[in-house]
XYZ file of N, CA and C in Angstrom:
189
model
N -63.788 165.231 -1.245
C -63.163 163.287 -2.350
C -64.008 163.340 -3.749
N -62.964 163.630 -4.818
C -63.484 163.010 -5.709
C -63.607 161.129 -5.936
N -64.802 160.791 -6.573
C -64.311 159.628 -7.433
C -64.352 159.177 -8.635
N -63.602 158.389 -8.926
C -63.246 158.305 -9.940
C -63.734 156.558 -10.515
N -64.414 157.022 -11.843
C -64.999 155.498 -12.030
C -64.135 155.360 -13.387
N -63.543 154.102 -12.717
C -62.027 153.476 -13.600
C -63.085 152.245 -14.709
N -62.720 152.496 -15.757
C -63.279 152.281 -16.734
C -62.758 150.043 -17.098
N -61.028 150.735 -17.235
C -60.350 149.793 -17.419
C -59.029 150.044 -16.774
N -58.001 149.114 -15.987
C -57.274 148.748 -16.030
C -56.514 147.644 -15.955
N -55.164 147.354 -16.303
C -53.987 146.254 -15.897
C -53.430 147.431 -15.288
N -51.992 146.476 -15.417
C -50.536 146.516 -15.177
C -49.597 147.300 -15.463
N -50.156 148.026 -16.703
C -49.711 149.124 -17.746
C -50.327 150.150 -17.765
N -52.008 149.846 -17.521
C -52.518 151.459 -18.093
C -54.084 151.227 -17.320
N -54.158 152.427 -17.261
C -55.917 152.980 -16.554
C -56.571 153.899 -17.361
N -57.966 153.391 -17.647
C -58.194 154.366 -18.486
C -60.197 154.746 -17.647
N -60.132 156.097 -17.148
C -61.001 156.558 -16.409
C -61.808 157.310 -17.351
N -63.037 157.146 -16.376
C -64.247 158.392 -16.539
C -63.646 159.753 -16.648
N -63.485 160.898 -17.067
C -62.977 162.256 -15.547
C -64.031 162.826 -15.871
N -63.708 163.283 -14.385
C -65.058 164.044 -14.142
C -64.909 164.901 -14.445
N -65.664 166.451 -14.316
C -65.605 167.606 -14.704
C -65.318 168.874 -13.421
N -64.249 169.230 -13.676
C -63.571 170.027 -12.663
C -62.631 170.018 -12.366
N -61.679 168.882 -12.656
C -61.322 168.524 -11.874
C -59.438 168.569 -12.883
N -58.664 169.308 -12.622
C -57.253 168.907 -13.847
C -56.723 167.820 -13.302
N -56.188 167.010 -14.633
C -55.102 166.190 -14.310
C -53.856 166.032 -13.760
N -53.158 167.542 -13.766
C -51.924 167.219 -12.977
C -51.748 168.185 -12.286
N -51.327 168.479 -11.615
C -50.703 169.612 -10.792
C -50.478 171.033 -11.400
N -50.365 171.089 -12.958
C -49.687 172.052 -13.128
C -51.054 172.972 -13.116
N -50.783 174.454 -11.957
C -51.165 175.526 -12.061
C -52.579 175.643 -11.344
N -52.738 174.322 -10.194
C -53.738 174.471 -9.146
C -53.130 174.293 -8.328
N -54.535 174.895 -7.764
C -53.705 175.663 -6.011
C -53.321 174.246 -5.138
N -52.378 174.833 -3.926
C -52.086 173.818 -2.975
C -53.333 173.461 -2.630
N -52.532 171.663 -2.554
C -53.746 171.384 -1.707
C -54.981 170.781 -2.713
N -55.056 171.167 -4.106
C -56.572 171.206 -4.915
C -56.077 169.676 -5.394
N -56.486 168.665 -5.379
C -57.004 167.023 -5.660
C -56.810 167.635 -7.479
N -55.738 165.971 -8.158
C -55.849 166.153 -9.445
C -56.259 164.865 -9.796
N -56.753 164.211 -10.890
C -56.494 163.234 -11.488
C -55.446 162.515 -11.051
N -53.975 162.529 -11.372
C -53.153 162.428 -11.104
C -52.733 162.029 -9.638
N -53.259 163.200 -8.427
C -53.103 162.818 -7.287
C -54.029 161.547 -7.041
N -55.356 161.713 -6.996
C -56.197 160.228 -6.509
C -55.957 159.277 -7.371
N -55.333 159.235 -8.368
C -55.064 157.879 -8.941
C -53.992 157.478 -7.823
N -52.911 158.464 -7.907
C -51.340 158.025 -6.451
C -52.046 157.269 -5.266
N -53.190 157.568 -4.603
C -53.893 157.414 -3.427
C -54.431 156.121 -3.632
N -55.155 156.324 -4.533
C -56.036 155.152 -4.857
C -55.468 153.515 -5.579
N -54.361 153.582 -6.053
C -54.076 152.738 -6.466
C -52.392 152.527 -5.965
N -51.639 153.661 -5.889
C -50.822 153.775 -4.680
C -49.605 153.538 -6.460
N -49.488 154.143 -6.700
C -48.895 154.431 -7.919
C -48.677 156.493 -7.972
N -46.929 156.483 -8.448
C -47.202 157.558 -8.657
C -46.004 157.998 -10.297
N -46.110 158.693 -10.526
C -45.059 158.252 -11.796
C -44.830 160.090 -12.244
N -43.280 160.511 -12.532
C -42.983 161.399 -13.275
C -44.357 162.650 -13.984
N -44.541 162.347 -14.800
C -45.816 162.678 -15.556
C -46.908 161.889 -15.967
N -47.197 161.065 -15.456
C -48.160 159.700 -15.267
C -48.249 159.221 -16.921
N -47.606 159.250 -18.030
C -48.401 158.584 -19.218
C -49.240 159.275 -19.371
N -49.833 160.531 -19.537
C -51.001 160.688 -19.835
C -51.035 160.969 -21.798
N -52.298 159.657 -22.438
C -52.676 160.301 -23.385
C -53.403 161.148 -23.821
N -54.615 161.437 -23.613
C -54.954 162.480 -23.893
C -55.538 163.000 -22.423
N -54.831 165.108 -22.265
C -55.579 165.674 -21.652
C -56.358 166.810 -21.765
N -56.968 166.290 -20.991
C -58.862 167.016 -20.937
C -58.246 168.031 -20.265
N -59.049 169.063 -20.452
C -59.306 170.366 -19.729
C -59.898 170.131 -18.887
N -59.330 171.316 -17.343
C -60.252 170.950 -16.615
C -61.654 170.932 -16.865
N -62.324 171.982 -16.858
C -63.480 172.105 -17.019
C -64.310 170.755 -18.015
N -63.600 169.786 -19.040
C -63.998 169.382 -19.296
C -64.507 167.610 -18.844
N -65.249 167.036 -19.273
C -65.030 165.783 -18.756
C -65.056 164.327 -19.624
N -65.517 162.905 -19.225
C -65.161 162.487 -20.380
C -63.909 161.299 -20.148
C-alpha cells in the first residue's frame, strides 16, 4: 500500500506529494496495480472520470 502525503485538500482540490514509481492513472498499468487515482478514490471516497489532473507526472517521477 502506498501512503500519499496530502499537502492541501478542500472541497474542490487535492494537492499531493507524488511518490516515485506510482502511476497517476490506470492507463497502461497492470490489473490490480495501485495508482494515484485509485488510492485517492479509496482514501477520500471520491471517483472521477479523469480526476481533473492538472499536471501529470510520469510513473518514475516524484514531486
